[in-house]
Coordinates of C-alpha atoms and ligand atoms in Angstrom, one line a residue:
M1 CA 35.8 23.0 -78.2
L2 CA 36.7 22.5 -74.7
S3 CA 34.7 24.8 -72.5
S4 CA 36.7 27.6 -71.2
I5 CA 34.4 27.7 -68.2
V6 CA 35.9 23.5 -67.2
W7 CA 36.0 24.2 -69.4
L8 CA 37.3 22.0 -72.2
V9 CA 36.9 22.1 -72.9
A10 CA 36.6 24.0 -75.0
F11 CA 36.3 23.6 -73.3
A12 CA 32.5 27.1 -71.5
I13 CA 30.2 24.2 -71.3
I14 CA 27.2 26.0 -71.2
S15 CA 24.5 23.7 -70.1
K16 CA 20.8 24.1 -69.5
A17 CA 21.2 24.8 -66.1
R18 CA 24.9 25.2 -65.3
I19 CA 28.1 26.8 -66.6
I20 CA 31.1 25.2 -65.1
A21 CA 33.9 28.0 -65.0
P22 CA 37.6 28.0 -64.7
G23 CA 38.7 26.6 -61.4
G24 CA 35.5 24.5 -61.8
Q25 CA 33.4 26.8 -60.4
W26 CA 29.9 26.1 -61.1
I27 CA 27.1 28.6 -61.7
N28 CA 23.5 28.0 -61.9
L29 CA 22.5 30.2 -65.0
S30 CA 18.8 29.5 -64.3
R31 CA 19.1 31.6 -61.3
L32 CA 20.7 34.6 -63.2
P33 CA 19.1 36.6 -65.7
P34 CA 20.4 36.3 -69.1
Q35 CA 23.3 37.9 -70.2
K36 CA 24.6 39.2 -73.5
E37 CA 25.2 36.2 -75.6
V38 CA 28.2 35.6 -78.1
A39 CA 26.7 35.5 -81.4
R40 CA 26.4 32.1 -82.8
R41 CA 26.4 31.6 -86.6
A42 CA 25.1 27.8 -86.5
S43 CA 21.5 29.4 -87.2
D44 CA 22.6 31.2 -90.4
A45 CA 24.5 28.3 -91.9
A46 CA 23.2 26.7 -94.9
T47 CA 21.0 23.8 -94.3
F48 CA 22.7 20.4 -94.9
P49 CA 20.6 17.2 -95.1
Q50 CA 20.8 15.2 -91.7
Y51 CA 20.8 11.5 -91.4
N52 CA 21.4 8.8 -88.9
F53 CA 23.7 5.8 -88.9
T54 CA 23.0 2.8 -86.8
Q55 CA 25.5 2.0 -84.2
P56 CA 25.7 -0.8 -81.1
L57 CA 25.6 0.7 -77.7
D58 CA 28.8 -1.3 -76.9
H59 CA 31.3 -2.2 -79.6
F60 CA 33.1 -5.1 -77.4
I61 CA 30.2 -6.9 -75.8
D62 CA 27.1 -7.4 -77.5
T63 CA 24.3 -6.0 -75.5
G64 CA 21.7 -6.0 -78.2
F65 CA 21.1 -2.4 -78.1
T66 CA 21.6 0.1 -81.0
W67 CA 21.1 4.2 -81.1
N68 CA 21.1 6.4 -84.1
Q69 CA 24.3 8.6 -84.8
R70 CA 23.5 11.9 -86.3
Y71 CA 25.5 13.2 -89.3
W72 CA 25.2 15.9 -92.0
V73 CA 26.4 16.0 -95.3
S74 CA 27.8 18.7 -98.0
T75 CA 28.1 17.6 -101.6
R76 CA 28.5 21.1 -102.6
H77 CA 32.1 20.4 -104.0
Y78 CA 31.9 16.4 -104.2
I79 CA 33.1 15.2 -107.4
P80 CA 32.4 11.4 -107.6
G81 CA 35.5 9.2 -106.5
G82 CA 36.6 12.2 -104.4
P83 CA 37.9 12.0 -100.9
V84 CA 35.8 12.3 -97.6
I85 CA 36.6 15.1 -95.3
I86 CA 34.9 14.1 -91.8
L87 CA 34.7 16.7 -89.0
D88 CA 34.3 15.1 -85.5
S89 CA 32.1 17.2 -83.1
G90 CA 33.5 16.3 -80.0
E91 CA 31.6 17.1 -76.9
D92 CA 29.0 19.6 -78.3
S93 CA 25.8 19.2 -80.5
G94 CA 26.9 18.7 -84.2
E95 CA 24.4 21.4 -85.0
D96 CA 26.8 23.9 -83.4
R97 CA 29.6 22.4 -86.0
L98 CA 27.5 23.2 -89.3
P99 CA 29.5 26.6 -90.0
Y100 CA 32.5 24.4 -90.4
L101 CA 30.7 22.5 -93.2
D102 CA 29.5 25.8 -94.8
T103 CA 32.6 28.4 -94.7
G104 CA 35.2 26.5 -92.4
I105 CA 37.9 24.1 -92.7
V106 CA 35.6 21.3 -94.0
D107 CA 34.2 23.3 -96.9
I108 CA 37.7 24.7 -97.5
L109 CA 39.3 21.3 -97.8
A110 CA 36.4 19.8 -99.6
N111 CA 36.6 22.5 -102.3
A112 CA 40.3 21.9 -102.7
T113 CA 39.7 18.3 -103.3
G114 CA 36.6 17.7 -104.8
G115 CA 35.7 16.1 -101.4
L116 CA 32.4 15.1 -99.7
G117 CA 32.1 16.9 -96.3
I118 CA 30.6 15.3 -93.5
V119 CA 30.1 16.6 -89.5
L120 CA 29.7 13.5 -87.2
E121 CA 27.9 13.9 -84.0
H122 CA 29.4 12.3 -80.9
R123 CA 27.6 9.6 -78.9
Y124 CA 25.7 11.0 -75.8
Y125 CA 25.7 14.8 -77.2
G126 CA 23.2 16.5 -79.2
S127 CA 20.7 14.2 -80.4
S128 CA 22.9 11.2 -80.7
V129 CA 21.8 9.6 -77.1
P130 CA 21.8 6.1 -76.7
V131 CA 20.5 6.1 -73.1
L132 CA 17.2 7.1 -71.2
N133 CA 19.0 9.0 -68.7
F134 CA 22.4 10.3 -67.4
T135 CA 22.9 8.3 -64.1
T136 CA 26.5 6.8 -63.5
D137 CA 25.5 3.6 -64.9
S138 CA 23.8 4.9 -67.9
L139 CA 27.0 6.8 -68.8
R140 CA 29.3 3.9 -68.7
W141 CA 29.5 3.5 -72.4
L142 CA 30.8 7.2 -72.7
N143 CA 34.5 6.7 -73.0
I144 CA 37.2 7.1 -75.4
E145 CA 37.3 3.5 -76.6
Q146 CA 33.5 3.2 -77.3
S147 CA 33.5 6.6 -79.3
L148 CA 36.7 6.2 -81.4
A149 CA 35.0 2.5 -82.3
D150 CA 32.1 4.5 -83.3
S151 CA 33.8 6.5 -85.8
A152 CA 35.8 3.6 -87.2
N153 CA 32.5 1.9 -87.7
F154 CA 30.9 4.8 -89.5
L155 CA 33.8 5.0 -91.9
K156 CA 33.6 1.3 -92.7
N157 CA 30.1 1.2 -93.2
V158 CA 28.1 4.3 -93.8
Q159 CA 25.7 4.6 -97.0
I160 CA 24.6 8.0 -97.5
P161 CA 21.2 8.4 -99.1
G162 CA 21.3 9.8 -102.7
I163 CA 25.1 8.8 -103.1
S164 CA 25.0 5.2 -104.8
E165 CA 28.8 4.8 -104.9
D166 CA 30.5 2.8 -102.3
I167 CA 32.5 5.8 -100.1
T168 CA 33.4 3.6 -97.5
S169 CA 37.0 3.4 -96.1
P170 CA 39.6 2.2 -97.1
G171 CA 38.4 2.0 -100.6
R172 CA 38.2 5.9 -100.4
P173 CA 40.7 8.3 -98.3
W174 CA 39.1 9.6 -95.5
I175 CA 40.5 12.7 -94.0
Y176 CA 39.6 13.2 -90.2
Y177 CA 39.6 16.7 -88.7
G178 CA 38.8 17.9 -85.1
G179 CA 39.4 20.7 -83.0
S180 CA 40.3 20.6 -79.2
Y181 CA 38.7 17.2 -77.5
A182 CA 37.7 16.4 -80.8
G183 CA 41.4 17.1 -81.9
A184 CA 42.8 14.6 -79.8
R185 CA 40.2 12.2 -81.1
S186 CA 41.5 13.1 -84.4
G187 CA 45.0 11.7 -83.7
F188 CA 43.7 8.7 -81.6
M189 CA 41.6 8.0 -84.9
R190 CA 44.8 8.0 -86.8
V191 CA 47.0 5.9 -84.9
T192 CA 44.3 3.6 -83.4
Y193 CA 42.6 3.0 -87.0
P194 CA 45.6 3.6 -89.5
D195 CA 44.0 1.4 -92.2
L196 CA 40.6 3.4 -92.1
V197 CA 41.9 7.1 -91.5
F198 CA 44.1 7.9 -94.4
G199 CA 45.1 11.5 -93.0
A200 CA 43.9 13.7 -89.9
I201 CA 44.4 17.0 -88.7
A202 CA 44.5 17.4 -84.9
S203 CA 43.9 21.0 -84.2
S204 CA 44.4 22.4 -80.6
G205 CA 44.1 18.7 -79.9
V206 CA 44.5 17.8 -76.2
S207 CA 46.2 14.4 -76.6
Y208 CA 48.0 14.9 -73.2
A209 CA 45.4 14.4 -70.4
T210 CA 46.6 15.7 -66.8
V211 CA 44.7 15.3 -63.6
V212 CA 45.5 18.8 -62.6
D213 CA 46.0 21.8 -65.0
W214 CA 47.5 24.9 -63.6
Q215 CA 49.0 25.4 -66.8
Y216 CA 45.7 26.6 -68.8
C217 CA 45.7 29.8 -66.5
D218 CA 49.0 30.2 -66.7
I219 CA 49.3 30.6 -70.6
I220 CA 46.8 33.6 -69.9
R221 CA 49.2 35.1 -67.4
Q222 CA 51.9 34.8 -69.9
F223 CA 50.1 36.2 -72.9
G224 CA 47.5 38.5 -71.5
P225 CA 48.0 42.1 -71.7
A226 CA 50.5 43.0 -69.1
D227 CA 48.6 45.7 -67.0
C228 CA 45.8 43.4 -66.9
I229 CA 47.7 40.6 -65.8
S230 CA 49.5 42.6 -63.3
Q231 CA 46.1 43.8 -61.8
I232 CA 44.9 40.2 -61.5
E233 CA 48.0 39.1 -59.6
T234 CA 47.9 41.9 -57.3
T235 CA 44.1 41.2 -56.6
I236 CA 45.0 37.5 -56.3
L237 CA 48.0 37.9 -53.8
E238 CA 46.0 40.4 -51.7
V239 CA 42.7 38.3 -51.7
D240 CA 44.5 35.3 -50.5
S241 CA 46.2 36.9 -47.8
L242 CA 43.4 38.7 -46.5
L243 CA 41.3 35.5 -46.7
D244 CA 44.0 34.1 -44.1
K245 CA 43.3 36.4 -41.4
S246 CA 40.0 36.2 -39.6
S247 CA 39.9 40.0 -39.3
S248 CA 39.9 40.7 -43.0
H249 CA 38.2 37.3 -44.0
G250 CA 34.7 38.8 -43.8
P251 CA 35.4 42.2 -45.4
I252 CA 37.1 41.0 -48.2
K253 CA 34.0 38.7 -49.5
A254 CA 31.9 41.6 -48.5
L255 CA 33.8 43.8 -50.9
F256 CA 33.0 41.5 -53.7
G257 CA 29.3 41.1 -52.8
L258 CA 29.9 37.7 -51.4
A259 CA 29.5 38.1 -47.7
N260 CA 26.9 35.1 -47.5
L261 CA 29.0 32.8 -49.8
T262 CA 29.9 30.2 -47.4
H263 CA 33.0 28.5 -48.7
D264 CA 36.0 30.3 -49.6
E265 CA 36.7 27.7 -52.3
D266 CA 33.6 28.8 -54.1
F267 CA 34.6 32.3 -53.5
A268 CA 37.9 31.7 -55.1
S269 CA 36.2 29.9 -58.2
L270 CA 33.9 32.7 -59.0
I271 CA 36.4 35.5 -59.0
A272 CA 38.5 33.2 -61.5
A273 CA 35.4 33.2 -63.7
P274 CA 36.4 35.8 -66.0
L275 CA 39.4 34.2 -67.0
G276 CA 37.3 31.8 -68.9
A277 CA 36.5 34.7 -71.5
W278 CA 40.4 34.6 -72.7
Q279 CA 39.5 31.4 -74.6
D280 CA 36.3 32.8 -76.2
K281 CA 38.5 35.1 -78.1
N282 CA 38.3 34.4 -82.0
W283 CA 39.6 36.1 -85.2
D284 CA 35.9 35.6 -86.6
P285 CA 33.7 38.5 -85.6
A286 CA 31.0 36.1 -85.8
V287 CA 31.8 34.2 -83.1
N288 CA 34.4 36.3 -80.9
S289 CA 33.7 37.3 -77.4
D290 CA 35.1 40.7 -76.0
A291 CA 34.5 39.7 -72.6
F292 CA 38.1 39.4 -71.6
D293 CA 38.9 42.6 -72.9
E294 CA 35.9 44.2 -71.2
F295 CA 37.2 42.6 -68.0
C296 CA 40.7 44.2 -68.5
A297 CA 39.3 47.3 -69.2
A298 CA 37.1 47.4 -65.9
L299 CA 40.6 46.3 -64.1
G300 CA 42.3 49.6 -65.1
T301 CA 45.9 50.3 -65.1
P302 CA 48.5 49.6 -62.0
D303 CA 48.9 52.7 -59.6
N304 CA 49.9 52.9 -55.9
V305 CA 46.8 54.0 -54.6
T306 CA 45.3 52.0 -51.5
T307 CA 42.0 52.3 -50.0
S308 CA 40.7 51.6 -46.6
V309 CA 37.8 49.3 -46.9
A310 CA 37.1 48.2 -43.3
K311 CA 38.7 48.8 -39.8
G312 CA 42.1 47.7 -40.6
V313 CA 41.7 46.5 -43.9
T314 CA 43.4 48.2 -46.9
V315 CA 43.3 47.2 -50.6
S316 CA 45.0 48.2 -53.9
S317 CA 42.7 49.9 -56.5
A318 CA 43.3 46.6 -58.4
V319 CA 41.2 44.8 -55.8
I320 CA 38.3 47.5 -55.9
N321 CA 37.9 47.4 -59.7
Y322 CA 38.2 43.7 -59.7
A323 CA 35.5 43.6 -57.0
T324 CA 33.2 45.9 -58.5
Y325 CA 33.5 43.7 -61.9
I326 CA 32.6 40.6 -60.0
N327 CA 29.7 42.3 -58.2
E328 CA 28.2 43.7 -61.4
T329 CA 28.7 40.7 -63.6
Y330 CA 27.9 37.9 -61.0
S331 CA 27.2 38.7 -57.2
S332 CA 24.6 41.4 -57.7
R333 CA 22.5 39.2 -60.5
C334 CA 21.8 36.4 -57.9
R335 CA 18.7 37.7 -56.3
S336 CA 16.5 36.8 -53.7
P337 CA 15.0 34.4 -53.3
A338 CA 18.0 32.5 -54.4
T339 CA 20.9 32.5 -52.0
L340 CA 24.7 33.0 -52.9
D341 CA 25.3 29.5 -52.1
E342 CA 22.4 28.4 -54.4
C343 CA 23.8 30.4 -57.1
F344 CA 27.6 30.0 -57.0
G345 CA 28.1 27.2 -54.2
T346 CA 29.2 23.5 -55.0
F347 CA 29.0 22.1 -51.6
D348 CA 25.5 20.9 -51.6
P349 CA 25.2 17.2 -53.0
A350 CA 21.5 17.4 -53.6
S351 CA 22.1 20.1 -56.2
Y352 CA 23.8 17.3 -58.5
Q353 CA 21.4 14.6 -58.2
A354 CA 19.1 15.4 -61.4
T355 CA 19.9 12.8 -64.2
D356 CA 17.4 13.2 -66.7
L357 CA 18.5 14.0 -70.5
S358 CA 18.3 17.6 -70.1
E359 CA 21.2 17.7 -67.6
T360 CA 23.8 17.7 -70.4
W361 CA 26.4 19.4 -68.3
R362 CA 27.0 15.5 -66.9
L363 CA 28.5 14.4 -69.8
W364 CA 31.9 16.2 -70.6
Q365 CA 32.0 16.4 -66.7
F366 CA 31.8 12.6 -66.8
Q367 CA 34.6 12.3 -69.2
V368 CA 36.7 14.8 -67.0
C369 CA 36.1 12.7 -63.9
T370 CA 36.7 9.2 -65.6
Q371 CA 39.6 9.8 -68.0
F372 CA 40.8 13.5 -69.0
G373 CA 41.3 15.3 -65.7
F374 CA 42.2 18.9 -66.6
L375 CA 41.2 20.0 -63.2
M376 CA 41.9 23.6 -62.7
T377 CA 44.2 24.4 -59.7
A378 CA 46.5 26.9 -58.3
P379 CA 49.8 26.7 -59.8
P380 CA 52.8 25.6 -57.6
P381 CA 54.0 28.0 -55.1
Q382 CA 56.9 29.2 -57.1
I383 CA 54.8 30.3 -60.1
P384 CA 53.2 33.6 -60.2
R385 CA 49.3 32.9 -60.4
V386 CA 46.2 34.6 -61.6
I387 CA 43.9 32.2 -59.7
S388 CA 43.7 32.1 -55.8
N389 CA 45.5 29.1 -53.7
R390 CA 42.2 28.1 -52.5
L391 CA 41.7 26.0 -55.7
T392 CA 43.0 22.7 -54.6
L393 CA 42.7 19.5 -56.3
D394 CA 40.1 18.1 -53.6
Y395 CA 37.9 21.1 -54.4
A396 CA 38.1 20.4 -58.2
L397 CA 37.2 16.7 -57.4
Q398 CA 34.4 17.4 -55.4
P399 CA 31.9 17.6 -58.4
C400 CA 33.2 14.0 -59.7
K401 CA 31.9 12.7 -56.1
F402 CA 28.9 14.3 -55.9
S403 CA 27.5 13.7 -59.5
Y404 CA 28.3 10.3 -60.1
P405 CA 27.6 8.1 -56.9
P406 CA 28.7 4.6 -57.5
G407 CA 26.4 2.7 -59.9
E408 CA 25.5 -1.2 -59.9
F409 CA 27.7 -1.5 -62.8
F410 CA 30.2 1.4 -63.1
T411 CA 32.1 3.3 -60.4
V412 CA 33.9 6.6 -61.3
P413 CA 37.4 6.4 -60.2
N414 CA 39.0 8.4 -57.2
V415 CA 40.9 10.5 -59.8
P416 CA 40.6 10.6 -63.2
D417 CA 42.5 7.6 -65.1
V418 CA 44.5 9.8 -67.4
A419 CA 46.8 7.0 -68.3
V420 CA 43.9 5.6 -70.7
I421 CA 44.2 8.9 -72.7
N422 CA 48.0 9.0 -72.7
A423 CA 48.5 5.5 -74.3
Y424 CA 47.5 7.0 -77.3
G425 CA 50.7 8.9 -77.3
G426 CA 50.2 12.0 -75.2
L427 CA 52.4 14.9 -76.2
N428 CA 54.3 12.3 -78.4
I429 CA 51.8 11.4 -80.6
A430 CA 52.8 11.2 -84.2
A431 CA 52.1 9.2 -87.4
D432 CA 52.4 10.0 -91.2
R433 CA 49.6 12.0 -92.4
L434 CA 48.9 13.1 -89.1
A435 CA 49.1 17.0 -88.9
I436 CA 49.5 18.8 -85.5
V437 CA 48.1 22.3 -85.7
D438 CA 48.0 24.6 -82.4
G439 CA 47.7 28.2 -81.6
Q440 CA 50.5 30.1 -79.6
E441 CA 48.3 31.6 -77.2
D442 CA 46.0 28.8 -76.7
P443 CA 45.4 27.8 -72.9
W444 CA 45.0 24.2 -73.8
R445 CA 48.6 24.1 -75.8
P446 CA 50.3 22.7 -72.5
N447 CA 48.0 19.5 -73.6
T448 CA 49.2 19.4 -77.0
P449 CA 52.2 18.3 -78.8
H450 CA 53.2 22.2 -78.9
S451 CA 53.5 22.0 -75.0
D452 CA 56.7 23.9 -73.9
I453 CA 57.6 20.5 -72.3
A454 CA 57.2 18.6 -75.5
K455 CA 60.0 17.5 -77.9
N456 CA 60.3 19.7 -80.7
R457 CA 59.7 18.4 -84.1
S458 CA 60.3 19.7 -87.6
D459 CA 57.4 20.6 -89.7
T460 CA 57.1 18.2 -92.9
I461 CA 54.4 17.6 -95.6
I462 CA 54.0 14.1 -94.3
R463 CA 53.9 15.1 -90.4
P464 CA 52.8 19.2 -90.6
F465 CA 53.6 20.6 -87.1
K466 CA 52.2 24.0 -87.3
L467 CA 51.9 26.7 -84.6
I468 CA 49.6 29.5 -85.6
P469 CA 51.2 32.8 -84.1
G470 CA 48.8 34.8 -81.9
A471 CA 46.3 32.2 -82.0
V472 CA 43.9 30.9 -79.2
H473 CA 41.7 27.8 -79.8
H474 CA 41.7 26.0 -82.9
Y475 CA 41.4 29.0 -84.9
D476 CA 41.8 27.1 -88.2
E477 CA 38.6 25.4 -87.6
N478 CA 36.7 28.8 -88.7
G479 CA 36.5 30.2 -92.2
I480 CA 34.4 33.2 -93.7
A481 CA 32.9 33.0 -97.1
N482 CA 35.2 35.6 -98.4
H483 CA 38.4 33.7 -97.4
S484 CA 40.7 36.8 -98.6
A485 CA 39.2 38.8 -95.6
E486 CA 40.5 36.4 -93.1
P487 CA 43.4 37.4 -91.2
P488 CA 46.9 36.6 -92.7
A489 CA 48.0 34.1 -90.2
I490 CA 44.5 32.3 -90.9
H491 CA 44.7 32.5 -94.7
T492 CA 48.2 31.2 -94.2
I493 CA 47.2 27.7 -92.4
H494 CA 44.4 27.2 -94.5
D495 CA 46.5 27.4 -97.6
Q496 CA 49.1 25.0 -95.9
E497 CA 46.3 22.6 -94.7
I498 CA 45.1 22.6 -98.4
Q499 CA 48.6 21.8 -99.8
F500 CA 49.3 19.1 -97.4
V501 CA 46.0 17.4 -97.8
Q502 CA 46.4 17.7 -101.6
A503 CA 50.0 16.1 -101.3
W504 CA 48.7 13.3 -99.0
L505 CA 46.0 12.4 -101.3
K506 CA 48.4 11.8 -104.4
D507 CA 49.8 9.1 -102.4
F508 CA 46.4 7.2 -101.8
Q509 CA 45.9 3.8 -103.3
A510 CA 42.7 1.9 -102.9
P511 CA 43.7 -1.8 -101.6
K512 CA 42.8 -4.4 -104.0
Ligands
NAG1 C1 17.3 9.9 -86.3 O1 17.2 9.4 -85.0 C2 16.5 10.0 -84.0 C3 16.9 9.7 -82.8 O2 16.5 8.1 -82.7 C4 15.3 10.4 -84.5 O3 14.4 11.0 -83.6 C5 15.2 10.8 -86.0 O4 13.6 10.7 -86.5 C6 15.8 10.0 -86.7 N1 15.9 10.8 -87.9 C7 15.8 10.2 -89.4 C8 16.0 11.0 -90.5 O5 15.5 8.8 -89.3
NAG2 C1 37.1 26.8 -104.4 O1 38.4 26.6 -105.0 C2 38.7 27.3 -106.1 C3 39.9 27.0 -106.8 O2 40.3 25.7 -106.8 C4 38.5 29.0 -105.9 O3 38.7 29.7 -106.9 C5 37.4 29.2 -105.1 O4 37.2 30.6 -104.6 C6 37.0 28.4 -103.9 N1 35.7 28.4 -103.2 C7 35.5 28.4 -102.0 C8 34.1 28.6 -101.8 O5 36.4 28.3 -101.1
NAG3 C1 17.6 5.2 -66.2 O1 17.7 4.6 -67.2 C2 17.8 2.9 -66.7 C3 17.5 2.1 -68.0 O2 18.4 2.6 -69.1 C4 16.7 2.6 -65.7 O3 16.9 1.1 -65.5 C5 17.0 3.5 -64.7 O4 15.9 3.1 -63.5 C6 17.1 5.0 -64.9 N1 17.3 5.8 -63.7 C7 16.6 7.1 -63.4 C8 17.1 7.7 -62.1 O5 16.0 7.4 -64.2
NAG4 C1 27.0 45.2 -55.7 O1 26.1 45.7 -56.7 C2 24.7 46.2 -56.3 C3 23.8 46.5 -57.5 O2 24.6 47.4 -58.3 C4 24.9 47.2 -55.2 O3 23.6 47.5 -54.9 C5 25.8 46.8 -54.0 O4 26.0 47.8 -53.4 C6 27.2 46.2 -54.5 N1 27.8 45.6 -53.5 C7 29.2 46.0 -53.3 C8 29.9 45.3 -52.1 O5 29.8 47.1 -53.9
NAG5 C1 23.4 37.7 -45.5 O1 22.6 36.9 -44.9 C2 22.0 37.4 -43.8 C3 21.0 36.4 -43.1 O2 21.2 35.0 -43.7 C4 21.0 38.7 -44.3 O3 20.2 39.3 -43.4 C5 21.8 39.5 -45.1 O4 21.3 40.4 -45.6 C6 22.7 38.8 -46.1 N1 23.4 39.8 -46.7 C7 23.8 40.0 -48.1 C8 24.5 41.0 -48.4 O5 23.1 39.3 -48.7
NAG6 C1 54.3 53.2 -57.7 O1 55.7 53.1 -56.4 C2 56.6 52.8 -57.1 C3 57.8 52.8 -55.9 O2 57.4 53.8 -54.8 C4 57.2 53.7 -58.2 O3 58.4 53.3 -58.8 C5 56.2 53.5 -59.2 O4 56.5 54.4 -60.3 C6 54.8 53.8 -59.1 N1 53.8 53.6 -59.9 C7 52.9 54.7 -60.2 C8 51.9 54.2 -61.5 O5 52.8 55.5 -59.7
NAG7 C1 19.3 25.8 -60.6 O1 18.2 26.7 -60.3 C2 16.8 26.3 -60.7 C3 15.9 27.3 -60.4 O2 16.1 27.7 -59.1 C4 16.8 25.0 -59.7 O3 15.1 24.6 -60.3 C5 17.6 23.9 -60.4 O4 17.5 22.8 -59.5 C6 19.2 24.3 -60.0 N1 20.0 23.7 -60.7 C7 21.1 23.2 -60.0 C8 22.0 22.0 -61.0 O5 21.3 23.5 -59.2
NAG8 C1 62.0 23.9 -83.1 O1 62.5 23.6 -84.6 C2 62.2 24.6 -85.3 C3 62.9 24.1 -86.8 O2 63.0 22.8 -86.7 C4 62.8 26.0 -84.9 O3 62.6 26.9 -86.1 C5 62.4 26.1 -83.6 O4 63.2 27.4 -83.0 C6 62.4 24.8 -82.6 N1 61.6 25.6 -81.4 C7 62.4 25.2 -80.3 C8 61.4 25.7 -79.0 O5 63.4 24.6 -80.0
NAG9 C1 36.7 40.0 -99.8 O1 37.4 40.7 -98.7 C2 38.3 41.6 -99.5 C3 39.6 41.9 -98.4 O2 39.0 42.4 -97.2 C4 37.9 42.6 -99.8 O3 38.8 43.6 -100.8 C5 36.7 42.2 -101.0 O4 36.1 43.3 -101.7 C6 35.8 41.1 -100.4 N1 34.9 40.5 -101.3 C7 33.6 40.7 -101.4 C8 33.0 39.9 -102.5 O5 33.1 40.8 -100.6

C-alpha cells in the first residue's frame, strides 16, 4: 500500500529512521520513543519457500550487471497445468505481502482455480536490491519502465525449483494482481505486455499520477465523521489566521507544544499527521488501526466555547483539544537533547544525506520525486480544508531537492515527470481482462479510474469495474482464514473476483 503518511502510498512509509507524513511531514522516529504498533500478521503467516530470479540491472542497455529478485511460491492449491496468480509486492518488502498468499486474495483465487500462487518483490525493496547504496546515481534504475520489464522477464522465463513443467507465459495464463502502487502496475502490465499478462486486477491502482494531490485529504473531509471533520476544519481555519498575525503567531504554536519548531510549514505538516491514520483503517482486525477514531475522540464535539490562551488570543475548544492531542502524541515525545527541529523539521539539508542501504525511505520518495508526484498540498481556496494553507508545493518539493542532489549520470527533475506514468492510460486505463477495483472512501480514489472526474464505465465480466462501498485502501487484498466471517461487502467482492477470473480462464488458449 502507499504510505498514508506520503504516504503512498500507501502509501505510511515507515522507514527505519523516518516516517513521511501527510503533507509530506517528516518525523525522525529514532528520536521518539516507540509507540503502539499496528498489529502485523506477516510473522504469523505460514512459511512459503523463497527463491531468487536473476534480473539484469538494465533491461534496455547492457550493463553486464545482474541482481536477485526475491519471490515466494504457494503450491497449496496447485493442480498441474493450472494458471499462475502473481501478486506484485510494490513499494514494500515482499515479506509484508505473505498474508495475501496465505489467506488473502492470492490464496482465494488460487483455491478457486487450481492456481499456483506467487508474491514477487519489486526491485530495490526488501532484499531485491540491485545496488550498493541509494545515491541519486544508484537509484537511476528505480523507475516504472525497468520495474515493469522485470515482471515481464519473470513471467516469460521463471523456472520454479521443484516444479518440472514449464509454467511460463504465454504458455500458461498469468493473472496479475496488485494493490495501490502495485495496483497501478497491474494495469500497466496488462496494457504494456498484453501477450504475457492474460488477466489483471488493479486494486486501488493509482494509475493517474498528479504533481499535487490535495484530493487525498479532501476524501477524508468528505467521508470522515461529521463532528470530527467540523472540529478539524475549525482548528485549521483558526490556526491559519492566528499564524498570520504576529501577536498570535508565537502563542498558537506554543499551545501545541511547538513554540520552538522554527518553520510554520513544519508546524502545519506535523498537525496534519493524524490524518494519515484514515488510510490505516481496515476491515481485517489483524491489520486495522484505530488511531483515526482515537484522534476524533480526542477532538470532542462542536460547541460554542472559546478560551483565552494568551493576551488577545482566543481559540475554540476544538483548537484546545487538537493541540492537546498533538502535544501528547508528538511534541512532548521529542525529548532533549533532540530539538523540535531535529524531530519534526525538514529544512536541514544535512539530515537527508545518508545514502546507505538502511535508508529505505529514499526509495518510494525517489519514485515520488521522479515520476509519481502525489505531493500533498492545501486545496484551492474555494474548497474547505482539513490541512493548513502553509502546505505549499514548494514545501512538498523540498525533500526532493535535499535528498537527491544531481549525480554524474542522473538528475531528478524539478517537478515529477507524471506524464511518463499517465502515458499508460491514467484515469482512462482500460483493457479486456483488466479489472478495476476501488474503495469508495479510499483517499487514493481520485487517482484511480473511480475518480469523480473520470468517465463512468459499465461493469462487465470482461472489464470489471467495482467500487467497494465503505472501503478504504485495497480492501479486497486481505482475506481471513474463515471467509464466511468476512464482512458482506468483502465477501461479495471476493466472490465477484473468483467469478470473473474463472470466466476469463475459460477463454485461454495457449499459443501454438
Ligand atoms: C538470493 O539472493 C540474495 C541476495 O543476492 C542472497 O543473499 C540469497 O542467499 C539468495 N537466496 C537463495 C535461496 O539463493
Ligand atoms: C477452496 O474452495 C472450495 C470450493 O472450491 C471451498 O469449499 C473451500 O472452502 C476453499 N478453501 C479456502 C481456503 O478458501
Ligand atoms: C555508491 O555506490 C557506487 C557503486 O555502485 C560507488 O561508485 C559510489 O562511490 C557509492 N557512493 C557512496 C556515497 O557510497
Ligand atoms: C505538553 O505535554 C507535556 C507532557 O505531558 C506537558 O508537560 C506540557 O505542559 C504540554 N504542553 C502544552 C503546551 O500543553
Ligand atoms: C525553546 O528554546 C529555548 C532556547 O533555545 C529554551 O530556553 C526553551 O526552554 C525552549 N522551549 C521549549 C518549550 O522547549
Ligand atoms: C452554537 O451557536 C449557534 C449560533 O449562536 C447555535 O445555533 C448553536 O446551536 C450553538 N451550538 C451549540 C453546540 O451550542
Ligand atoms: C534521526 O535521529 C537519529 C538519532 O538522533 C540520528 O542519528 C539520525 O541521523 C536522524 N536521521 C535523520 C534522517 O535525520
Ligand atoms: C455509472 O454507471 C452505472 C451503471 O452503468 C450507474 O449505476 C451509476 O449510477 C453511474 N454513476 C455515475 C456517477 O454516473
Ligand atoms: C466462521 O465464521 C462464521 C461467521 O462468523 C461462524 O459462524 C463460524 O463458526 C466460523 N467458523 C469457524 C471454523 O470458526
